[in-house]
């Protein structure tokens, strides 16, 4: 009986491969206090009750790279019910992928149970894509079902040890992003891993290892089988990563935008459109770096602008009036996109608002500029317009005029208005001013 059991255990261990490399305290750069209090308490409680518990995934990777992680995930051999029973402020979430959220003060720790058994138990679709993912497994199996070696690292905050199952520590040292297992099979199981390869390599400054990179171009079309909501989530993650410019270049370099965002692919082949898209991304990256708020709506409207502009200009060339032509172009761009990426309809209104404001920036006579200034979304519309000017689509002098106009006091604003409608296309050069200028005794700004 015991022999049988031992044999079974041994065969299983043998089949699964080597033990992990354990990197002890002092041999890695992670310090105890870099782990959030909540993550330490969660792992400590689980361990006190006899379970295995580690900080896992992106957080360990980021710490080894010397980057402060944005959140901490914990992995354990306790089931969701067992975890839930140990923490008063916790709840089980998810259906396809059940997890526990443990709350400590303002922090939430996501605790997942080791998963495994993909090969034998998981259902896949006809392209090899995994459909179910709730089979519990050992820590080793859990490491193996993760995507890249650098994401399969476990950190024990109590012992201060890194458990490395797939050589991730060394890959980080040589700055390589390497898929665990056979890359083709792993991309077929979950095509989103291709997007993650582009995003993580760009964000972390890692090279995609040759074998991991090679199949991407050919398999890119598998992204068509991924549920739209998931693709959209991944795209937003990429755009909001603070490294959107690099991520989008990586997407394009790997041919991943072709199916996901054909508009982007086309834009990056046209110099003016490319300058515009890249300026919008750089602008967002800079705002994230400065901790300023950013909106996906703004970026999405920028990504689709190339499409809108092309159709708009074509309709105008056929003799249609600007605003109806623009409305038609906006709808065409949104409908075209809905076939692929399915930007949720809740973003449509915001994007349309930004686009519809655009012709109004060319109207600088009478009351029109005053009315535009009162639009609650003026800031987004203006930032968008300014990027169009800066990328060479329009004369930068018009954007400078708006800069002056916004910051002028009411008296000066009147003086700035363009008197002759004929002068619209060729505005007079004006000195660019920063900040409000007040006429003596003019009081508060409007
Ligand atoms: P980020 O810093 O952007 O959060 P991350 O690697 O932590 O990067 P998450 O989406 O938070 O990304 O995923 C947490 C962990 O789950 C990853 O480190 C990886 O181990 C695993 N993982 C996530 N997505 C996949 C996937 N598609 N296939 C396999 N493993 C995945
Ligand atoms: Mg993460």
Short mmCIF file of C-alpha atoms and ligand atoms in Angstrom, two decimals:
data_model
loop_
_atom_site.label_atom_id
_atom_site.label_comp_id
_atom_site.label_asym_id
_atom_site.label_seq_id
_atom_site.Cartn_x
_atom_site.Cartn_y
_atom_site.Cartn_z
CA UNK A 1 0.00 0.00 0.00
CA UNK A 2 2.66 2.45 1.14
CA UNK A 3 4.98 1.28 -1.62
CA UNK A 4 2.21 1.81 -4.15
CA UNK A 5 1.57 5.25 -2.82
CA UNK A 6 5.27 6.12 -2.82
CA UNK A 7 5.60 4.81 -6.34
CA UNK A 8 2.67 6.86 -7.43
CA UNK A 9 4.04 10.01 -5.82
CA UNK A 10 7.48 9.35 -7.23
CA UNK A 11 6.20 8.66 -10.74
CA UNK A 12 4.14 11.79 -10.62
CA UNK A 13 7.05 13.94 -9.42
CA UNK A 14 9.25 12.41 -12.06
CA UNK A 15 6.71 13.03 -14.80
CA UNK A 16 6.37 16.62 -13.81
CA UNK A 17 10.08 17.37 -13.75
CA UNK A 18 12.59 19.10 -11.55
CA UNK A 19 12.13 20.61 -8.10
CA UNK A 20 12.18 24.39 -7.84
CA UNK A 21 15.32 26.39 -7.24
CA UNK A 22 14.90 28.09 -3.88
CA UNK A 23 16.69 31.43 -3.68
CA UNK A 24 17.22 32.18 0.01
CA UNK A 25 17.22 35.40 1.97
CA UNK A 26 20.29 37.47 1.12
CA UNK A 27 20.59 35.98 -2.38
CA UNK A 28 17.87 38.16 -3.87
CA UNK A 29 17.03 41.84 -3.63
CA UNK A 30 13.48 41.59 -2.20
CA UNK A 31 13.10 43.13 1.24
CA UNK A 32 10.41 42.02 3.64
CA UNK A 33 9.00 45.53 4.03
CA UNK A 34 8.42 45.89 0.28
CA UNK A 35 5.59 43.38 0.61
CA UNK A 36 2.37 45.09 1.64
CA UNK A 37 1.18 44.58 5.19
CA UNK A 38 -2.00 42.94 3.86
CA UNK A 39 -0.11 40.43 1.74
CA UNK A 40 2.17 39.56 4.65
CA UNK A 41 -0.76 39.04 7.00
CA UNK A 42 -2.66 36.96 4.45
CA UNK A 43 0.27 34.61 3.81
CA UNK A 44 1.14 34.45 7.53
CA UNK A 45 -2.41 33.48 8.52
CA UNK A 46 -2.62 30.80 5.85
CA UNK A 47 0.75 29.37 6.88
CA UNK A 48 -0.20 29.38 10.59
CA UNK A 49 -3.14 27.16 9.62
CA UNK A 50 -0.86 24.70 7.87
CA UNK A 51 -1.32 25.81 4.27
CA UNK A 52 1.30 26.82 1.74
CA UNK A 53 1.02 30.52 0.86
CA UNK A 54 3.14 32.69 -1.39
CA UNK A 55 3.07 36.08 -3.04
CA UNK A 56 3.03 35.21 -6.70
CA UNK A 57 3.17 36.40 -10.30
CA UNK A 58 3.70 39.96 -11.41
CA UNK A 59 4.52 41.27 -7.94
CA UNK A 60 7.54 38.96 -7.44
CA UNK A 61 8.75 39.70 -10.95
CA UNK A 62 8.46 43.45 -10.43
CA UNK A 63 10.21 43.33 -7.03
CA UNK A 64 13.13 41.39 -8.50
CA UNK A 65 13.34 44.05 -11.21
CA UNK A 66 13.39 46.75 -8.53
CA UNK A 67 9.91 48.06 -9.43
CA UNK A 68 7.29 48.62 -6.73
CA UNK A 69 4.31 46.34 -7.66
CA UNK A 70 0.88 47.90 -8.07
CA UNK A 71 -0.80 45.01 -6.27
CA UNK A 72 -0.03 41.71 -4.54
CA UNK A 73 -1.59 38.39 -5.42
CA UNK A 74 -1.33 35.35 -3.18
CA UNK A 75 -1.40 31.69 -4.21
CA UNK A 76 -2.12 28.85 -1.78
CA UNK A 77 -3.06 25.19 -1.59
CA UNK A 78 -6.13 26.07 0.49
CA UNK A 79 -9.41 25.93 -1.43
CA UNK A 80 -11.49 29.12 -1.77
CA UNK A 81 -13.81 27.90 1.00
CA UNK A 82 -10.87 27.20 3.33
CA UNK A 83 -9.41 30.64 2.65
CA UNK A 84 -12.76 32.34 3.15
CA UNK A 85 -13.18 30.59 6.51
CA UNK A 86 -9.93 32.13 7.82
CA UNK A 87 -10.63 35.79 7.02
CA UNK A 88 -13.59 37.64 8.41
CA UNK A 89 -13.43 40.30 5.70
CA UNK A 90 -13.25 38.13 2.62
CA UNK A 91 -15.50 36.91 -0.16
CA UNK A 92 -15.39 34.29 -2.89
CA UNK A 93 -15.66 35.78 -6.36
CA UNK A 94 -15.68 34.54 -9.95
CA UNK A 95 -17.38 31.64 -11.64
CA UNK A 96 -15.05 30.40 -14.35
CA UNK A 97 -12.09 31.16 -12.14
CA UNK A 98 -12.98 31.15 -8.43
CA UNK A 99 -10.84 33.36 -6.16
CA UNK A 100 -11.05 34.92 -2.74
CA UNK A 101 -10.76 38.63 -2.11
CA UNK A 102 -9.31 39.30 1.34
CA UNK A 103 -9.74 42.88 2.58
CA UNK A 104 -7.39 44.62 4.99
CA UNK A 105 -8.15 48.30 5.48
CA UNK A 106 -8.17 49.81 2.00
CA UNK A 107 -6.22 46.96 0.42
CA UNK A 108 -7.61 43.88 -1.28
CA UNK A 109 -5.48 40.79 -1.72
CA UNK A 110 -6.52 38.35 -4.42
CA UNK A 111 -5.98 34.80 -3.17
CA UNK A 112 -6.08 31.99 -5.72
CA UNK A 113 -5.85 28.27 -5.14
CA UNK A 114 -3.07 26.42 -7.00
CA UNK A 115 -4.43 25.26 -10.33
CA UNK A 116 -3.35 22.47 -12.57
CA UNK A 117 -4.51 19.50 -14.58
CA UNK A 118 -4.85 21.37 -17.86
CA UNK A 119 -3.64 18.59 -20.07
CA UNK A 120 -6.07 15.95 -18.92
CA UNK A 121 -9.07 17.76 -17.51
CA UNK A 122 -9.63 21.10 -19.13
CA UNK A 123 -12.06 21.55 -21.98
CA UNK A 124 -10.68 23.24 -25.07
CA UNK A 125 -12.30 24.59 -28.22
CA UNK A 126 -11.34 23.42 -31.72
CA UNK A 127 -8.32 25.77 -31.78
CA UNK A 128 -6.98 24.41 -28.48
CA UNK A 129 -8.28 27.33 -26.42
CA UNK A 130 -8.89 26.51 -22.74
CA UNK A 131 -12.49 26.99 -21.73
CA UNK A 132 -12.51 25.80 -18.11
CA UNK A 133 -10.00 26.59 -15.43
CA UNK A 134 -11.14 25.43 -12.00
CA UNK A 135 -9.12 22.27 -11.46
CA UNK A 136 -7.02 22.45 -8.29
CA UNK A 137 -3.42 21.34 -8.49
CA UNK A 138 -0.03 21.38 -6.79
CA UNK A 139 2.27 24.37 -6.62
CA UNK A 140 4.35 22.80 -9.36
CA UNK A 141 1.34 22.44 -11.64
CA UNK A 142 0.29 25.96 -10.80
CA UNK A 143 3.73 27.23 -11.86
CA UNK A 144 3.50 25.30 -15.10
CA UNK A 145 0.15 26.72 -16.19
CA UNK A 146 1.42 30.29 -15.86
CA UNK A 147 2.51 32.02 -19.04
CA UNK A 148 6.12 33.23 -18.81
CA UNK A 149 9.00 31.96 -16.66
CA UNK A 150 9.30 35.38 -15.02
CA UNK A 151 5.63 35.13 -14.00
CA UNK A 152 6.03 31.72 -12.37
CA UNK A 153 7.96 32.97 -9.33
CA UNK A 154 6.68 32.52 -5.78
CA UNK A 155 7.85 34.52 -2.78
CA UNK A 156 7.43 33.38 0.80
CA UNK A 157 7.35 36.61 2.87
CA UNK A 158 7.96 34.76 6.13
CA UNK A 159 11.02 32.78 5.05
CA UNK A 160 11.97 35.46 2.51
CA UNK A 161 12.59 32.84 -0.17
CA UNK A 162 11.95 32.96 -3.91
CA UNK A 163 10.75 29.63 -5.36
CA UNK A 164 11.66 29.47 -9.02
CA UNK A 165 10.23 26.54 -11.02
CA UNK A 166 11.19 27.52 -14.54
CA UNK A 167 14.39 29.55 -14.45
CA UNK A 168 12.56 32.87 -14.22
CA UNK A 169 15.16 34.43 -11.92
CA UNK A 170 17.88 33.90 -14.49
CA UNK A 171 15.63 35.02 -17.35
CA UNK A 172 15.03 38.25 -15.46
CA UNK A 173 18.76 38.67 -15.00
CA UNK A 174 19.37 38.35 -18.74
CA UNK A 175 16.15 40.27 -19.43
CA UNK A 176 14.34 37.60 -21.43
CA UNK A 177 10.64 36.94 -21.66
CA UNK A 178 10.30 33.20 -22.20
CA UNK A 179 7.16 31.10 -22.51
CA UNK A 180 6.85 28.07 -20.25
CA UNK A 181 6.44 24.93 -22.36
CA UNK A 182 5.76 24.85 -26.08
CA UNK A 183 4.92 28.40 -27.18
CA UNK A 184 2.66 27.32 -30.07
CA UNK A 185 0.58 25.13 -27.78
CA UNK A 186 0.44 27.81 -25.09
CA UNK A 187 -0.71 30.50 -27.56
CA UNK A 188 -3.35 28.16 -28.92
CA UNK A 189 -4.62 27.49 -25.39
CA UNK A 190 -4.94 31.22 -24.82
CA UNK A 191 -4.17 33.64 -27.66
CA UNK A 192 -4.24 36.58 -25.22
CA UNK A 193 -0.76 35.40 -24.17
CA UNK A 194 0.50 36.94 -27.42
CA UNK A 195 -0.79 40.34 -26.35
CA UNK A 196 0.71 39.80 -22.92
CA UNK A 197 4.09 39.01 -24.50
CA UNK A 198 4.01 42.34 -26.36
CA UNK A 199 2.78 44.28 -23.33
CA UNK A 200 5.09 42.77 -20.72
CA UNK A 201 8.21 42.92 -22.91
CA UNK A 202 7.55 46.58 -23.70
CA UNK A 203 6.56 47.52 -20.17
CA UNK A 204 9.45 45.74 -18.45
CA UNK A 205 12.10 46.23 -21.13
CA UNK A 206 12.57 42.46 -21.68
CA UNK A 207 13.45 40.83 -25.00
CA UNK A 208 10.99 38.22 -26.18
CA UNK A 209 13.05 35.04 -26.43
CA UNK A 210 13.38 33.74 -30.02
CA UNK A 211 11.20 30.65 -29.73
CA UNK A 212 8.58 32.62 -27.82
CA UNK A 213 8.47 35.35 -30.46
CA UNK A 214 8.70 33.24 -33.62
CA UNK A 215 5.14 31.82 -33.77
CA UNK A 216 3.32 35.04 -32.91
CA UNK A 217 2.99 36.51 -36.39
CA UNK A 218 1.50 33.34 -37.77
CA UNK A 219 -0.87 32.76 -34.84
CA UNK A 220 -2.03 36.39 -34.51
CA UNK A 221 -5.33 35.63 -36.24
CA UNK A 222 -6.28 33.30 -33.33
CA UNK A 223 -7.16 36.48 -31.45
CA UNK A 224 -10.39 36.38 -33.46
CA UNK A 225 -11.58 33.48 -31.30
CA UNK A 226 -11.11 35.31 -28.01
CA UNK A 227 -14.24 36.76 -26.41
CA UNK A 228 -14.42 40.45 -27.23
CA UNK A 229 -14.73 41.64 -23.64
CA UNK A 230 -11.45 39.93 -22.75
CA UNK A 231 -9.64 41.46 -25.73
CA UNK A 232 -10.93 44.84 -24.79
CA UNK A 233 -9.77 44.45 -21.17
CA UNK A 234 -6.31 43.51 -22.36
CA UNK A 235 -6.19 46.46 -24.74
CA UNK A 236 -7.16 48.88 -21.98
CA UNK A 237 -4.48 47.35 -19.72
CA UNK A 238 -1.96 47.97 -22.47
CA UNK A 239 -3.09 51.53 -23.11
CA UNK A 240 -3.14 52.38 -19.41
CA UNK A 241 0.19 50.71 -18.60
CA UNK A 242 2.13 53.97 -18.56
CA UNK A 243 4.15 52.54 -21.45
CA UNK A 244 1.43 52.66 -24.09
CA UNK A 245 3.71 54.06 -26.76
CA UNK A 246 6.19 51.20 -26.42
CA UNK A 247 3.45 48.61 -26.05
CA UNK A 248 1.67 49.73 -29.22
CA UNK A 249 4.94 49.71 -31.15
CA UNK A 250 5.54 46.17 -29.90
CA UNK A 251 2.02 45.12 -30.95
CA UNK A 252 2.64 46.51 -34.41
CA UNK A 253 6.11 44.95 -34.64
CA UNK A 254 4.62 41.52 -33.88
CA UNK A 255 1.73 41.99 -36.33
CA UNK A 256 -0.82 41.74 -33.51
CA UNK A 257 -2.71 44.92 -34.40
CA UNK A 258 -3.70 43.62 -37.84
CA UNK A 259 -6.72 41.74 -36.56
CA UNK A 260 -7.23 43.47 -33.26
CA UNK A 261 -7.19 47.05 -34.41
CA UNK A 262 -6.89 47.32 -38.19
CA UNK A 263 -7.25 51.09 -37.82
CA UNK A 264 -4.10 51.19 -35.74
CA UNK A 265 -2.22 48.99 -38.18
CA UNK A 266 -3.22 51.36 -41.01
CA UNK A 267 -2.39 54.45 -38.94
CA UNK A 268 1.11 53.19 -38.20
CA UNK A 269 1.76 52.92 -41.93
CA UNK A 270 0.86 56.58 -42.57
CA UNK A 271 3.29 59.24 -41.27
CA UNK A 272 0.74 61.91 -40.23
CA UNK A 273 -1.63 59.39 -38.63
CA UNK A 274 1.30 57.71 -36.90
CA UNK A 275 2.50 60.99 -35.43
CA UNK A 276 -1.00 61.66 -34.15
CA UNK A 277 -1.50 58.24 -32.53
CA UNK A 278 1.97 58.23 -31.01
CA UNK A 279 1.51 61.76 -29.68
CA UNK A 280 -1.77 60.70 -28.03
CA UNK A 281 -0.10 57.67 -26.44
CA UNK A 282 2.95 59.65 -25.29
CA UNK A 283 0.63 62.25 -23.80
CA UNK A 284 -1.22 59.55 -21.82
CA UNK A 285 2.03 57.93 -20.66
CA UNK A 286 3.24 61.31 -19.40
CA UNK A 287 -0.03 61.91 -17.55
CA UNK A 288 0.16 58.48 -15.88
CA UNK A 289 3.74 59.18 -14.84
CA UNK A 290 2.56 62.41 -13.22
CA UNK A 291 -0.38 60.61 -11.54
CA UNK A 292 -2.91 62.67 -13.48
CA UNK A 293 -6.22 61.09 -14.46
CA UNK A 294 -6.47 59.55 -17.94
CA UNK A 295 -9.53 58.38 -19.79
CA UNK A 296 -9.74 55.35 -22.07
CA UNK A 297 -12.34 57.26 -24.08
CA UNK A 298 -9.77 59.83 -25.12
CA UNK A 299 -7.29 57.18 -26.25
CA UNK A 300 -9.89 55.10 -28.03
CA UNK A 301 -11.10 58.15 -29.91
CA UNK A 302 -7.49 58.82 -30.89
CA UNK A 303 -6.95 55.24 -32.08
CA UNK A 304 -10.02 55.41 -34.32
CA UNK A 305 -9.41 58.94 -35.56
CA UNK A 306 -7.49 57.85 -38.67
CA UNK A 307 -10.58 55.94 -39.82
CA UNK A 308 -12.96 58.77 -39.02
CA UNK A 309 -10.80 61.35 -40.77
CA UNK A 310 -10.36 59.33 -43.94
CA UNK A 311 -14.09 58.71 -44.39
CA UNK A 312 -14.92 62.27 -43.39
CA UNK A 313 -12.55 63.77 -45.92
CA UNK A 314 -13.82 61.45 -48.66
CA UNK A 315 -17.43 62.45 -47.97
CA UNK A 316 -16.54 66.12 -48.00
CA UNK A 317 -14.70 65.63 -51.28
CA UNK A 318 -17.96 64.23 -52.68
CA UNK A 319 -19.61 67.52 -51.75
CA UNK A 320 -21.27 66.61 -48.45
CA UNK A 321 -21.50 69.24 -45.73
CA UNK A 322 -18.84 68.91 -42.99
CA UNK A 323 -21.01 68.01 -40.00
CA UNK A 324 -23.27 65.42 -41.66
CA UNK A 325 -20.16 64.00 -43.32
CA UNK A 326 -18.45 63.76 -39.93
CA UNK A 327 -21.48 62.09 -38.33
CA UNK A 328 -21.52 59.51 -41.06
CA UNK A 329 -17.77 58.89 -40.75
CA UNK A 330 -18.01 58.49 -36.96
CA UNK A 331 -20.73 55.88 -37.25
CA UNK A 332 -18.84 53.99 -39.93
CA UNK A 333 -15.69 53.90 -37.78
CA UNK A 334 -17.58 52.67 -34.71
CA UNK A 335 -19.50 50.03 -36.64
CA UNK A 336 -16.34 48.82 -38.37
CA UNK A 337 -14.60 48.52 -35.03
CA UNK A 338 -17.51 46.75 -33.38
CA UNK A 339 -16.98 43.82 -35.77
CA UNK A 340 -13.53 43.19 -34.31
CA UNK A 341 -12.65 44.62 -30.97
CA UNK A 342 -16.11 45.51 -29.78
CA UNK A 343 -15.27 48.64 -27.90
CA UNK A 344 -18.24 48.56 -25.52
CA UNK A 345 -21.04 50.86 -26.60
CA UNK A 346 -20.74 52.79 -23.36
CA UNK A 347 -17.65 54.51 -24.81
CA UNK A 348 -19.42 55.59 -28.02
CA UNK A 349 -21.03 58.71 -26.61
CA UNK A 350 -17.79 60.05 -25.17
CA UNK A 351 -15.83 59.39 -28.34
CA UNK A 352 -18.51 61.01 -30.49
CA UNK A 353 -18.45 64.05 -28.25
CA UNK A 354 -14.72 64.50 -28.75
CA UNK A 355 -14.96 64.00 -32.51
CA UNK A 356 -18.00 66.23 -32.97
CA UNK A 357 -16.23 69.08 -31.21
CA UNK A 358 -13.41 69.00 -33.77
CA UNK A 359 -14.95 71.11 -36.59
CA UNK A 360 -15.96 73.67 -33.96
CA UNK A 361 -12.32 74.48 -33.21
CA UNK A 362 -12.08 75.92 -36.71
CA UNK A 363 -14.86 78.41 -35.99
CA UNK A 364 -13.40 81.42 -34.30
CA UNK A 365 -15.98 84.10 -35.03
CA UNK A 366 -18.92 85.53 -33.07
CA UNK A 367 -20.23 83.62 -30.06
CA UNK A 368 -19.09 80.18 -31.22
CA UNK A 369 -15.74 79.98 -29.41
CA UNK A 370 -17.43 81.12 -26.18
CA UNK A 371 -20.03 78.38 -26.49
CA UNK A 372 -17.39 75.75 -27.18
CA UNK A 373 -15.46 76.84 -24.11
CA UNK A 374 -18.54 76.13 -22.00
CA UNK A 375 -18.78 72.54 -23.18
CA UNK A 376 -18.14 70.30 -20.15
CA UNK A 377 -15.85 68.11 -22.29
CA UNK A 378 -13.94 71.08 -23.71
CA UNK A 379 -10.65 69.95 -22.16
CA UNK A 380 -10.68 66.53 -23.87
CA UNK A 381 -11.81 68.08 -27.16
CA UNK A 382 -9.10 70.69 -27.03
CA UNK A 383 -6.33 68.22 -26.09
CA UNK A 384 -7.43 66.10 -29.01
CA UNK A 385 -7.44 69.07 -31.37
CA UNK A 386 -4.02 70.16 -30.18
CA UNK A 387 -2.59 66.69 -30.92
CA UNK A 388 -4.03 66.94 -34.45
CA UNK A 389 -2.23 70.24 -34.92
CA UNK A 390 1.00 69.02 -33.36
CA UNK A 391 1.08 65.97 -35.61
CA UNK A 392 0.86 68.17 -38.72
CA UNK A 393 -2.75 67.50 -39.69
CA UNK A 394 -3.70 71.15 -39.03
CA UNK A 395 -1.93 74.47 -38.55
CA UNK A 396 -0.46 74.68 -35.04
CA UNK A 397 -1.28 78.40 -35.01
CA UNK A 398 -4.98 77.50 -34.55
CA UNK A 399 -4.19 75.47 -31.44
CA UNK A 400 -2.05 78.34 -30.15
CA UNK A 401 -4.98 80.70 -30.73
CA UNK A 402 -7.17 78.45 -28.54
CA UNK A 403 -4.50 78.34 -25.90
CA UNK A 404 -4.55 82.15 -25.81
CA UNK A 405 -8.33 82.33 -25.98
CA UNK A 406 -8.93 79.93 -23.06
CA UNK A 407 -6.56 81.75 -20.78
CA UNK A 408 -7.51 85.30 -21.73
CA UNK A 409 -9.87 87.47 -19.70
CA UNK A 410 -13.25 88.36 -21.26
CA UNK A 411 -12.06 91.66 -22.72
CA UNK A 412 -9.07 90.09 -24.38
CA UNK A 413 -11.18 87.21 -25.65
CA UNK A 414 -13.36 89.61 -27.63
CA UNK A 415 -10.23 91.11 -29.15
CA UNK A 416 -8.93 87.68 -30.14
CA UNK A 417 -12.01 86.70 -32.16
CA UNK A 418 -11.36 86.27 -35.84
CA UNK A 419 -13.34 89.01 -37.61
CA UNK A 420 -13.12 87.87 -41.18
CA UNK A 421 -14.47 84.37 -41.80
CA UNK A 422 -12.24 84.32 -44.92
CA UNK A 423 -9.19 84.46 -42.70
CA UNK A 424 -10.04 81.06 -41.11
CA UNK A 425 -7.65 78.84 -43.01
CA UNK A 426 -4.69 81.15 -42.45
CA UNK A 427 -4.77 82.56 -38.97
CA UNK A 428 -2.47 85.41 -38.15
CA UNK A 429 0.55 84.44 -36.14
CA UNK A 430 0.05 85.30 -32.52
CA UNK A 431 2.41 85.37 -29.67
CA UNK A 432 1.74 82.36 -27.47
CA UNK A 433 0.99 83.27 -23.91
CA UNK A 434 0.96 81.00 -20.91
CA UNK A 435 -1.52 81.45 -18.10
CA UNK A 436 -4.24 84.05 -17.72
CA UNK A 437 -3.51 87.66 -18.50
CA UNK A 438 -5.58 90.13 -16.60
CA UNK A 439 -6.43 93.65 -17.65
CA UNK A 440 -5.82 96.02 -14.73
CA UNK A 441 -8.89 95.98 -12.49
CA UNK A 442 -10.71 93.47 -14.69
CA UNK A 443 -11.57 91.25 -11.70
CA UNK A 444 -12.06 87.50 -11.86
CA UNK A 445 -11.93 85.51 -15.03
CA UNK A 446 -15.10 84.38 -16.73
P1 LIG B 1 0.70 43.20 -14.42
O1 LIG B 1 1.90 43.75 -13.78
O2 LIG B 1 0.36 43.91 -15.66
O3 LIG B 1 -0.46 43.00 -13.51
P2 LIG B 1 0.82 40.36 -14.32
O4 LIG B 1 1.77 39.38 -14.92
O5 LIG B 1 0.74 40.43 -12.84
O6 LIG B 1 1.16 41.76 -14.95
P3 LIG B 1 -1.94 39.64 -14.22
O7 LIG B 1 -2.96 39.71 -15.28
O8 LIG B 1 -2.11 40.39 -12.96
O9 LIG B 1 -0.58 40.06 -14.93
O10 LIG B 1 -1.73 38.10 -13.93
C1 LIG B 1 -1.16 37.59 -12.73
C2 LIG B 1 -0.41 36.29 -13.01
O11 LIG B 1 -1.31 35.30 -13.53
C3 LIG B 1 0.69 36.41 -14.06
O12 LIG B 1 1.90 36.85 -13.51
C4 LIG B 1 0.76 35.01 -14.60
O13 LIG B 1 1.52 34.19 -13.74
C5 LIG B 1 -0.66 34.54 -14.55
N1 LIG B 1 -1.37 34.77 -15.81
C6 LIG B 1 -2.09 35.88 -16.16
N2 LIG B 1 -2.62 35.75 -17.38
C7 LIG B 1 -2.24 34.54 -17.83
C8 LIG B 1 -2.49 33.80 -19.03
N3 LIG B 1 -3.20 34.31 -20.00
N4 LIG B 1 -1.94 32.57 -19.13
C9 LIG B 1 -1.21 32.04 -18.12
N5 LIG B 1 -0.95 32.68 -17.00
C10 LIG B 1 -1.45 33.90 -16.83
MG1 LIG B 2 -0.80 41.63 -11.69
#
